[in-house]
């Protein structure tokens, strides 16, 4: 079965530190990739997405992610985090076809210390 | 702005009770989804619906059923609640589109506690 792995379960950083959150998926065919974020007490919302084209995608709030097909990875990055980036981050994969069904990773809880 | 609303933010029910969780979206989306979110397990899909009266099982449908009588409303039903169904339940909606071209829009969640 298809799966999505987020190996970092809990990350603690100081403000201005760089961030990289890992995401690996198991499906070998065409994939569409997403990062969602859930700020404390708020709805889950889309951070960025990749469908095709440039493997480096930029999202909201200075986040970016790089799709590396050979590594089945879609890691999330931000050069300098802020306290307001404290949230839970979820990677999700859709393996094409006529469905919006997503498979989510287990999430990474990021705490940014001021 | 897309709005997905869920009937309750917090719910406490007793073991064996029948529980209804309601979700309403205002964007005329064809697709609607129910997930449960548990620490360390992420989001797991319970059921989804791609049209009125249509439903498909997700990854963990056991102990749940759904109803979609109107396009904007998608209900999750726990026929006989059990303590292992204590969780955060998230509803989402999205437009049709091949390959998941469009994002899903999530509601605020219902935290259900079964005692």
PDB file of C-alpha atoms in Angstrom:
ATOM      1  CA  UNK A   1       0.000   0.000   0.000  1.00  0.00           C
ATOM      2  CA  UNK A   2       1.095   3.543  -0.659  1.00  0.00           C
ATOM      3  CA  UNK A   3       2.515   5.341   2.332  1.00  0.00           C
ATOM      4  CA  UNK A   4       4.022   8.673   3.297  1.00  0.00           C
ATOM      5  CA  UNK A   5       6.810   8.939   5.850  1.00  0.00           C
ATOM      6  CA  UNK A   6       7.723  11.964   7.874  1.00  0.00           C
ATOM      7  CA  UNK A   7      10.720  10.960   9.928  1.00  0.00           C
ATOM      8  CA  UNK A   8      10.907  14.089  12.074  1.00  0.00           C
ATOM      9  CA  UNK A   9       8.094  13.847  14.593  1.00  0.00           C
ATOM     10  CA  UNK A  10       9.068  16.775  16.751  1.00  0.00           C
ATOM     11  CA  UNK A  11      11.477  19.575  15.824  1.00  0.00           C
ATOM     12  CA  UNK A  12      12.580  22.426  18.060  1.00  0.00           C
ATOM     13  CA  UNK A  13      14.384  25.401  16.531  1.00  0.00           C
ATOM     14  CA  UNK A  14      15.396  28.874  17.548  1.00  0.00           C
ATOM     15  CA  UNK A  15      14.183  31.854  15.567  1.00  0.00           C
ATOM     16  CA  UNK A  16      16.244  32.562  12.432  1.00  0.00           C
ATOM     17  CA  UNK A  17      17.393  28.937  12.188  1.00  0.00           C
ATOM     18  CA  UNK A  18      16.920  27.124   8.892  1.00  0.00           C
ATOM     19  CA  UNK A  19      14.299  24.436   8.571  1.00  0.00           C
ATOM     20  CA  UNK A  20      14.119  21.252   6.574  1.00  0.00           C
ATOM     21  CA  UNK A  21      11.363  18.708   7.156  1.00  0.00           C
ATOM     22  CA  UNK A  22      11.615  15.377   5.414  1.00  0.00           C
ATOM     23  CA  UNK A  23       8.865  13.653   3.455  1.00  0.00           C
ATOM     24  CA  UNK A  24       9.202  10.378   1.558  1.00  0.00           C
ATOM     25  CA  UNK A  25       6.505   8.450  -0.251  1.00  0.00           C
ATOM     26  CA  UNK A  26       6.343   4.909  -1.501  1.00  0.00           C
ATOM     27  CA  UNK A  27       4.391   5.141  -4.771  1.00  0.00           C
ATOM     28  CA  UNK A  28       6.417   4.764  -7.976  1.00  0.00           C
ATOM     29  CA  UNK A  29       4.019   6.290 -10.486  1.00  0.00           C
ATOM     30  CA  UNK A  30       2.850   9.826 -11.120  1.00  0.00           C
ATOM     31  CA  UNK A  31       2.260  11.727  -7.920  1.00  0.00           C
ATOM     32  CA  UNK A  32       0.908  15.055  -6.820  1.00  0.00           C
ATOM     33  CA  UNK A  33       2.448  16.344  -3.622  1.00  0.00           C
ATOM     34  CA  UNK A  34       1.233  18.697  -0.924  1.00  0.00           C
ATOM     35  CA  UNK A  35       2.332  20.229   2.330  1.00  0.00           C
ATOM     36  CA  UNK A  36      -0.402  21.285   4.734  1.00  0.00           C
ATOM     37  CA  UNK A  37       0.047  23.235   7.950  1.00  0.00           C
ATOM     38  CA  UNK A  38      -2.045  23.419  11.095  1.00  0.00           C
ATOM     39  CA  UNK A  39      -1.340  26.400  13.333  1.00  0.00           C
ATOM     40  CA  UNK A  40      -2.430  26.061  16.962  1.00  0.00           C
ATOM     41  CA  UNK A  41      -6.211  26.242  17.171  1.00  0.00           C
ATOM     42  CA  UNK A  42      -6.661  26.736  13.442  1.00  0.00           C
ATOM     43  CA  UNK A  43      -7.862  24.779  10.422  1.00  0.00           C
ATOM     44  CA  UNK A  44      -5.518  22.654   8.385  1.00  0.00           C
ATOM     45  CA  UNK A  45      -4.516  24.749   5.370  1.00  0.00           C
ATOM     46  CA  UNK A  46      -2.471  24.324   2.223  1.00  0.00           C
ATOM     47  CA  UNK A  47       1.144  25.513   2.354  1.00  0.00           C
ATOM     48  CA  UNK A  48       2.233  24.496  -1.140  1.00  0.00           C
ATOM     49  CA  UNK A  49       1.718  21.879  -3.835  1.00  0.00           C
ATOM     50  CA  UNK A  50       3.517  20.219  -6.726  1.00  0.00           C
ATOM     51  CA  UNK A  51       1.897  18.749  -9.849  1.00  0.00           C
ATOM     52  CA  UNK A  52       4.473  19.048 -12.614  1.00  0.00           C
ATOM     53  CA  UNK A  53       7.160  21.314 -14.022  1.00  0.00           C
ATOM     54  CA  UNK A  54       9.805  22.981 -11.890  1.00  0.00           C
ATOM     55  CA  UNK A  55      10.553  20.579  -9.014  1.00  0.00           C
ATOM     56  CA  UNK A  56      11.229  23.505  -6.694  1.00  0.00           C
ATOM     57  CA  UNK A  57       7.913  24.962  -5.611  1.00  0.00           C
ATOM     58  CA  UNK A  58       7.313  28.020  -3.517  1.00  0.00           C
ATOM     59  CA  UNK A  59       4.456  28.388  -1.101  1.00  0.00           C
ATOM     60  CA  UNK A  60       3.090  30.878   1.355  1.00  0.00           C
ATOM     61  CA  UNK A  61       5.076  32.518   4.157  1.00  0.00           C
ATOM     62  CA  UNK A  62       8.482  31.890   2.590  1.00  0.00           C
ATOM     63  CA  UNK A  63       8.244  28.105   2.499  1.00  0.00           C
ATOM     64  CA  UNK A  64       9.493  26.035  -0.426  1.00  0.00           C
ATOM     65  CA  UNK A  65       9.746  22.352  -1.220  1.00  0.00           C
ATOM     66  CA  UNK A  66      11.795  20.326  -3.653  1.00  0.00           C
ATOM     67  CA  UNK A  67      10.513  17.246  -5.454  1.00  0.00           C
ATOM     68  CA  UNK A  68      13.301  14.728  -6.052  1.00  0.00           C
ATOM     69  CA  UNK A  69      11.785  11.913  -8.037  1.00  0.00           C
ATOM     70  CA  UNK A  70      14.786   9.594  -7.742  1.00  0.00           C
ATOM     71  CA  UNK A  71      14.600   9.807  -3.966  1.00  0.00           C
ATOM     72  CA  UNK A  72      10.789   9.729  -3.709  1.00  0.00           C
ATOM     73  CA  UNK A  73      11.101  12.829  -1.575  1.00  0.00           C
ATOM     74  CA  UNK A  74       9.376  16.181  -1.176  1.00  0.00           C
ATOM     75  CA  UNK A  75      11.188  17.986   1.625  1.00  0.00           C
ATOM     76  CA  UNK A  76       9.925  21.270   3.029  1.00  0.00           C
ATOM     77  CA  UNK A  77      12.383  24.110   3.639  1.00  0.00           C
ATOM     78  CA  UNK A  78      12.504  27.610   5.022  1.00  0.00           C
ATOM     79  CA  UNK A  79      15.760  29.544   5.312  1.00  0.00           C
ATOM     80  CA  UNK A  80      14.854  31.433   8.494  1.00  0.00           C
ATOM     81  CA  UNK A  81      11.984  30.408  10.764  1.00  0.00           C
ATOM     82  CA  UNK A  82       9.906  32.697  12.937  1.00  0.00           C
ATOM     83  CA  UNK A  83       8.069  32.059  16.175  1.00  0.00           C
ATOM     84  CA  UNK A  84       4.825  32.250  14.184  1.00  0.00           C
ATOM     85  CA  UNK A  85       5.873  29.148  12.217  1.00  0.00           C
ATOM     86  CA  UNK A  86       5.174  27.031  15.283  1.00  0.00           C
ATOM     87  CA  UNK A  87       2.659  24.504  13.948  1.00  0.00           C
ATOM     88  CA  UNK A  88       2.155  20.940  12.841  1.00  0.00           C
ATOM     89  CA  UNK A  89       3.170  20.184   9.254  1.00  0.00           C
ATOM     90  CA  UNK A  90       1.741  17.369   7.164  1.00  0.00           C
ATOM     91  CA  UNK A  91       3.007  16.005   3.897  1.00  0.00           C
ATOM     92  CA  UNK A  92       0.369  14.438   1.619  1.00  0.00           C
ATOM     93  CA  UNK A  93       0.446  12.522  -1.637  1.00  0.00           C
ATOM     94  CA  UNK A  94      -2.127  11.937  -4.336  1.00  0.00           C
ATOM     95  CA  UNK A  95      -1.141   9.246  -6.777  1.00  0.00           C
ATOM     96  CA  UNK A  96      -2.951  10.618  -9.782  1.00  0.00           C
ATOM     97  CA  UNK A  97      -6.088   9.280 -11.365  1.00  0.00           C
ATOM     98  CA  UNK A  98      -9.576  10.615 -11.072  1.00  0.00           C
ATOM     99  CA  UNK A  99      -9.683  11.141  -7.365  1.00  0.00           C
ATOM    100  CA  UNK A 100      -8.806  13.786  -4.842  1.00  0.00           C
ATOM    101  CA  UNK A 101      -7.894  11.134  -2.307  1.00  0.00           C
ATOM    102  CA  UNK A 102      -4.816  12.072  -0.299  1.00  0.00           C
ATOM    103  CA  UNK A 103      -2.519   9.935   1.816  1.00  0.00           C
ATOM    104  CA  UNK A 104      -1.114  11.913   4.722  1.00  0.00           C
ATOM    105  CA  UNK A 105       2.078  11.487   6.654  1.00  0.00           C
ATOM    106  CA  UNK A 106       2.057  11.334  10.435  1.00  0.00           C
ATOM    107  CA  UNK A 107       2.960  14.997  10.814  1.00  0.00           C
ATOM    108  CA  UNK A 108       5.870  16.973  12.244  1.00  0.00           C
ATOM    109  CA  UNK A 109       5.345  19.234  15.196  1.00  0.00           C
ATOM    110  CA  UNK A 110       7.591  22.303  14.896  1.00  0.00           C
ATOM    111  CA  UNK A 111       8.234  24.491  17.915  1.00  0.00           C
ATOM    112  CA  UNK A 112      10.149  27.713  17.287  1.00  0.00           C
ATOM    113  CA  UNK A 113      11.639  29.310  20.361  1.00  0.00           C
ATOM    114  CA  UNK A 114      11.922  33.112  20.403  1.00  0.00           C
TER     115      UNK A 114
ATOM    116  CA  UNK B   1     -13.520  32.262   0.833  1.00  0.00           C
ATOM    117  CA  UNK B   2     -14.338  28.604   1.099  1.00  0.00           C
ATOM    118  CA  UNK B   3     -16.046  27.737   4.319  1.00  0.00           C
ATOM    119  CA  UNK B   4     -16.329  24.260   5.789  1.00  0.00           C
ATOM    120  CA  UNK B   5     -18.204  24.138   9.051  1.00  0.00           C
ATOM    121  CA  UNK B   6     -18.659  21.307  11.498  1.00  0.00           C
ATOM    122  CA  UNK B   7     -21.591  21.100  13.871  1.00  0.00           C
ATOM    123  CA  UNK B   8     -19.603  20.876  17.108  1.00  0.00           C
ATOM    124  CA  UNK B   9     -16.075  21.729  18.222  1.00  0.00           C
ATOM    125  CA  UNK B  10     -16.269  19.448  21.272  1.00  0.00           C
ATOM    126  CA  UNK B  11     -18.495  16.475  21.928  1.00  0.00           C
ATOM    127  CA  UNK B  12     -18.674  14.015  24.805  1.00  0.00           C
ATOM    128  CA  UNK B  13     -20.643  10.810  24.342  1.00  0.00           C
ATOM    129  CA  UNK B  14     -21.083   7.561  26.210  1.00  0.00           C
ATOM    130  CA  UNK B  15     -20.047   4.135  24.969  1.00  0.00           C
ATOM    131  CA  UNK B  16     -22.790   2.597  22.851  1.00  0.00           C
ATOM    132  CA  UNK B  17     -24.435   5.877  21.871  1.00  0.00           C
ATOM    133  CA  UNK B  18     -25.172   6.693  18.245  1.00  0.00           C
ATOM    134  CA  UNK B  19     -23.218   9.795  17.263  1.00  0.00           C
ATOM    135  CA  UNK B  20     -23.768  12.136  14.332  1.00  0.00           C
ATOM    136  CA  UNK B  21     -21.081  14.519  13.136  1.00  0.00           C
ATOM    137  CA  UNK B  22     -22.248  17.046  10.582  1.00  0.00           C
ATOM    138  CA  UNK B  23     -20.236  18.922   7.991  1.00  0.00           C
ATOM    139  CA  UNK B  24     -21.422  21.657   5.655  1.00  0.00           C
ATOM    140  CA  UNK B  25     -19.502  23.384   2.852  1.00  0.00           C
ATOM    141  CA  UNK B  26     -20.560  26.475   0.970  1.00  0.00           C
ATOM    142  CA  UNK B  27     -18.536  26.143  -2.247  1.00  0.00           C
ATOM    143  CA  UNK B  28     -20.675  23.683  -4.194  1.00  0.00           C
ATOM    144  CA  UNK B  29     -17.845  21.134  -4.054  1.00  0.00           C
ATOM    145  CA  UNK B  30     -18.556  17.657  -5.360  1.00  0.00           C
ATOM    146  CA  UNK B  31     -15.995  15.926  -3.153  1.00  0.00           C
ATOM    147  CA  UNK B  32     -16.250  15.679   0.596  1.00  0.00           C
ATOM    148  CA  UNK B  33     -14.110  13.731   3.053  1.00  0.00           C
ATOM    149  CA  UNK B  34     -14.038  12.591   6.672  1.00  0.00           C
ATOM    150  CA  UNK B  35     -10.725  12.021   8.440  1.00  0.00           C
ATOM    151  CA  UNK B  36      -9.695  11.275  11.956  1.00  0.00           C
ATOM    152  CA  UNK B  37      -6.559  12.845  13.356  1.00  0.00           C
ATOM    153  CA  UNK B  38      -4.631  11.135  16.136  1.00  0.00           C
ATOM    154  CA  UNK B  39      -1.246  12.089  17.598  1.00  0.00           C
ATOM    155  CA  UNK B  40       1.547  10.222  15.888  1.00  0.00           C
ATOM    156  CA  UNK B  41      -0.785   8.792  13.245  1.00  0.00           C
ATOM    157  CA  UNK B  42      -1.546  11.886  11.195  1.00  0.00           C
ATOM    158  CA  UNK B  43      -4.782  12.054   9.240  1.00  0.00           C
ATOM    159  CA  UNK B  44      -6.474   8.859   8.198  1.00  0.00           C
ATOM    160  CA  UNK B  45      -9.323   8.804   5.709  1.00  0.00           C
ATOM    161  CA  UNK B  46     -12.550   7.256   6.978  1.00  0.00           C
ATOM    162  CA  UNK B  47     -14.939   7.825   4.075  1.00  0.00           C
ATOM    163  CA  UNK B  48     -15.308  10.133   1.137  1.00  0.00           C
ATOM    164  CA  UNK B  49     -18.045  11.101  -1.266  1.00  0.00           C
ATOM    165  CA  UNK B  50     -17.750  12.394  -4.806  1.00  0.00           C
ATOM    166  CA  UNK B  51     -21.422  13.092  -5.358  1.00  0.00           C
ATOM    167  CA  UNK B  52     -24.775  13.121  -3.620  1.00  0.00           C
ATOM    168  CA  UNK B  53     -25.693   9.651  -2.358  1.00  0.00           C
ATOM    169  CA  UNK B  54     -22.302   8.323  -3.458  1.00  0.00           C
ATOM    170  CA  UNK B  55     -19.707   7.176  -0.950  1.00  0.00           C
ATOM    171  CA  UNK B  56     -16.500   5.231  -0.856  1.00  0.00           C
ATOM    172  CA  UNK B  57     -14.637   3.654   2.007  1.00  0.00           C
ATOM    173  CA  UNK B  58     -11.360   5.143   2.998  1.00  0.00           C
ATOM    174  CA  UNK B  59      -8.605   3.451   4.927  1.00  0.00           C
ATOM    175  CA  UNK B  60     -10.380   2.997   8.276  1.00  0.00           C
ATOM    176  CA  UNK B  61     -14.156   2.712   7.682  1.00  0.00           C
ATOM    177  CA  UNK B  62     -14.881   0.107  10.363  1.00  0.00           C
ATOM    178  CA  UNK B  63     -17.341   1.341  12.955  1.00  0.00           C
ATOM    179  CA  UNK B  64     -18.414   4.316  10.847  1.00  0.00           C
ATOM    180  CA  UNK B  65     -20.982   5.082   8.205  1.00  0.00           C
ATOM    181  CA  UNK B  66     -21.766   8.231   6.222  1.00  0.00           C
ATOM    182  CA  UNK B  67     -24.671   9.981   4.604  1.00  0.00           C
ATOM    183  CA  UNK B  68     -24.753  12.510   1.796  1.00  0.00           C
ATOM    184  CA  UNK B  69     -28.320  13.484   0.950  1.00  0.00           C
ATOM    185  CA  UNK B  70     -27.476  17.017  -0.172  1.00  0.00           C
ATOM    186  CA  UNK B  71     -24.418  18.258  -1.992  1.00  0.00           C
ATOM    187  CA  UNK B  72     -23.358  20.662   0.735  1.00  0.00           C
ATOM    188  CA  UNK B  73     -23.748  18.289   3.675  1.00  0.00           C
ATOM    189  CA  UNK B  74     -21.779  15.189   4.613  1.00  0.00           C
ATOM    190  CA  UNK B  75     -22.537  13.359   7.839  1.00  0.00           C
ATOM    191  CA  UNK B  76     -20.385  10.885   9.715  1.00  0.00           C
ATOM    192  CA  UNK B  77     -22.215   8.378  11.882  1.00  0.00           C
ATOM    193  CA  UNK B  78     -20.824   6.282  14.680  1.00  0.00           C
ATOM    194  CA  UNK B  79     -23.456   3.567  15.038  1.00  0.00           C
ATOM    195  CA  UNK B  80     -22.321   2.513  18.511  1.00  0.00           C
ATOM    196  CA  UNK B  81     -19.568   4.712  19.873  1.00  0.00           C
ATOM    197  CA  UNK B  82     -16.589   3.062  21.506  1.00  0.00           C
ATOM    198  CA  UNK B  83     -13.716   4.499  23.513  1.00  0.00           C
ATOM    199  CA  UNK B  84     -11.253   3.809  20.687  1.00  0.00           C
ATOM    200  CA  UNK B  85     -13.201   6.280  18.570  1.00  0.00           C
ATOM    201  CA  UNK B  86     -12.139   9.122  20.832  1.00  0.00           C
ATOM    202  CA  UNK B  87     -10.353  11.388  18.386  1.00  0.00           C
ATOM    203  CA  UNK B  88     -10.338  14.637  16.422  1.00  0.00           C
ATOM    204  CA  UNK B  89     -12.568  14.364  13.361  1.00  0.00           C
ATOM    205  CA  UNK B  90     -11.876  16.574  10.366  1.00  0.00           C
ATOM    206  CA  UNK B  91     -14.154  17.192   7.434  1.00  0.00           C
ATOM    207  CA  UNK B  92     -12.833  18.463   4.097  1.00  0.00           C
ATOM    208  CA  UNK B  93     -14.235  19.360   0.714  1.00  0.00           C
ATOM    209  CA  UNK B  94     -12.813  19.952  -2.729  1.00  0.00           C
ATOM    210  CA  UNK B  95     -13.787  20.466  -6.356  1.00  0.00           C
ATOM    211  CA  UNK B  96     -13.618  17.625  -8.879  1.00  0.00           C
ATOM    212  CA  UNK B  97     -10.438  17.271 -10.846  1.00  0.00           C
ATOM    213  CA  UNK B  98      -8.232  14.540 -12.024  1.00  0.00           C
ATOM    214  CA  UNK B  99      -5.037  13.786 -10.214  1.00  0.00           C
ATOM    215  CA  UNK B 100      -5.879  15.759  -7.169  1.00  0.00           C
ATOM    216  CA  UNK B 101      -5.198  19.032  -8.918  1.00  0.00           C
ATOM    217  CA  UNK B 102      -7.050  20.969  -6.346  1.00  0.00           C
ATOM    218  CA  UNK B 103      -6.496  21.340  -2.637  1.00  0.00           C
ATOM    219  CA  UNK B 104      -8.876  20.109  -0.003  1.00  0.00           C
ATOM    220  CA  UNK B 105     -10.449  22.666   2.302  1.00  0.00           C
ATOM    221  CA  UNK B 106     -10.735  21.637   5.919  1.00  0.00           C
ATOM    222  CA  UNK B 107     -13.185  22.400   8.674  1.00  0.00           C
ATOM    223  CA  UNK B 108     -12.144  23.282  12.239  1.00  0.00           C
ATOM    224  CA  UNK B 109     -12.571  19.737  13.518  1.00  0.00           C
ATOM    225  CA  UNK B 110     -14.715  18.070  16.162  1.00  0.00           C
ATOM    226  CA  UNK B 111     -12.960  16.686  19.194  1.00  0.00           C
ATOM    227  CA  UNK B 112     -15.005  13.668  20.236  1.00  0.00           C
ATOM    228  CA  UNK B 113     -14.531  11.996  23.580  1.00  0.00           C
ATOM    229  CA  UNK B 114     -16.257   8.675  24.208  1.00  0.00           C
ATOM    230  CA  UNK B 115     -16.449   7.709  27.880  1.00  0.00           C
TER     231      UNK B 115
END
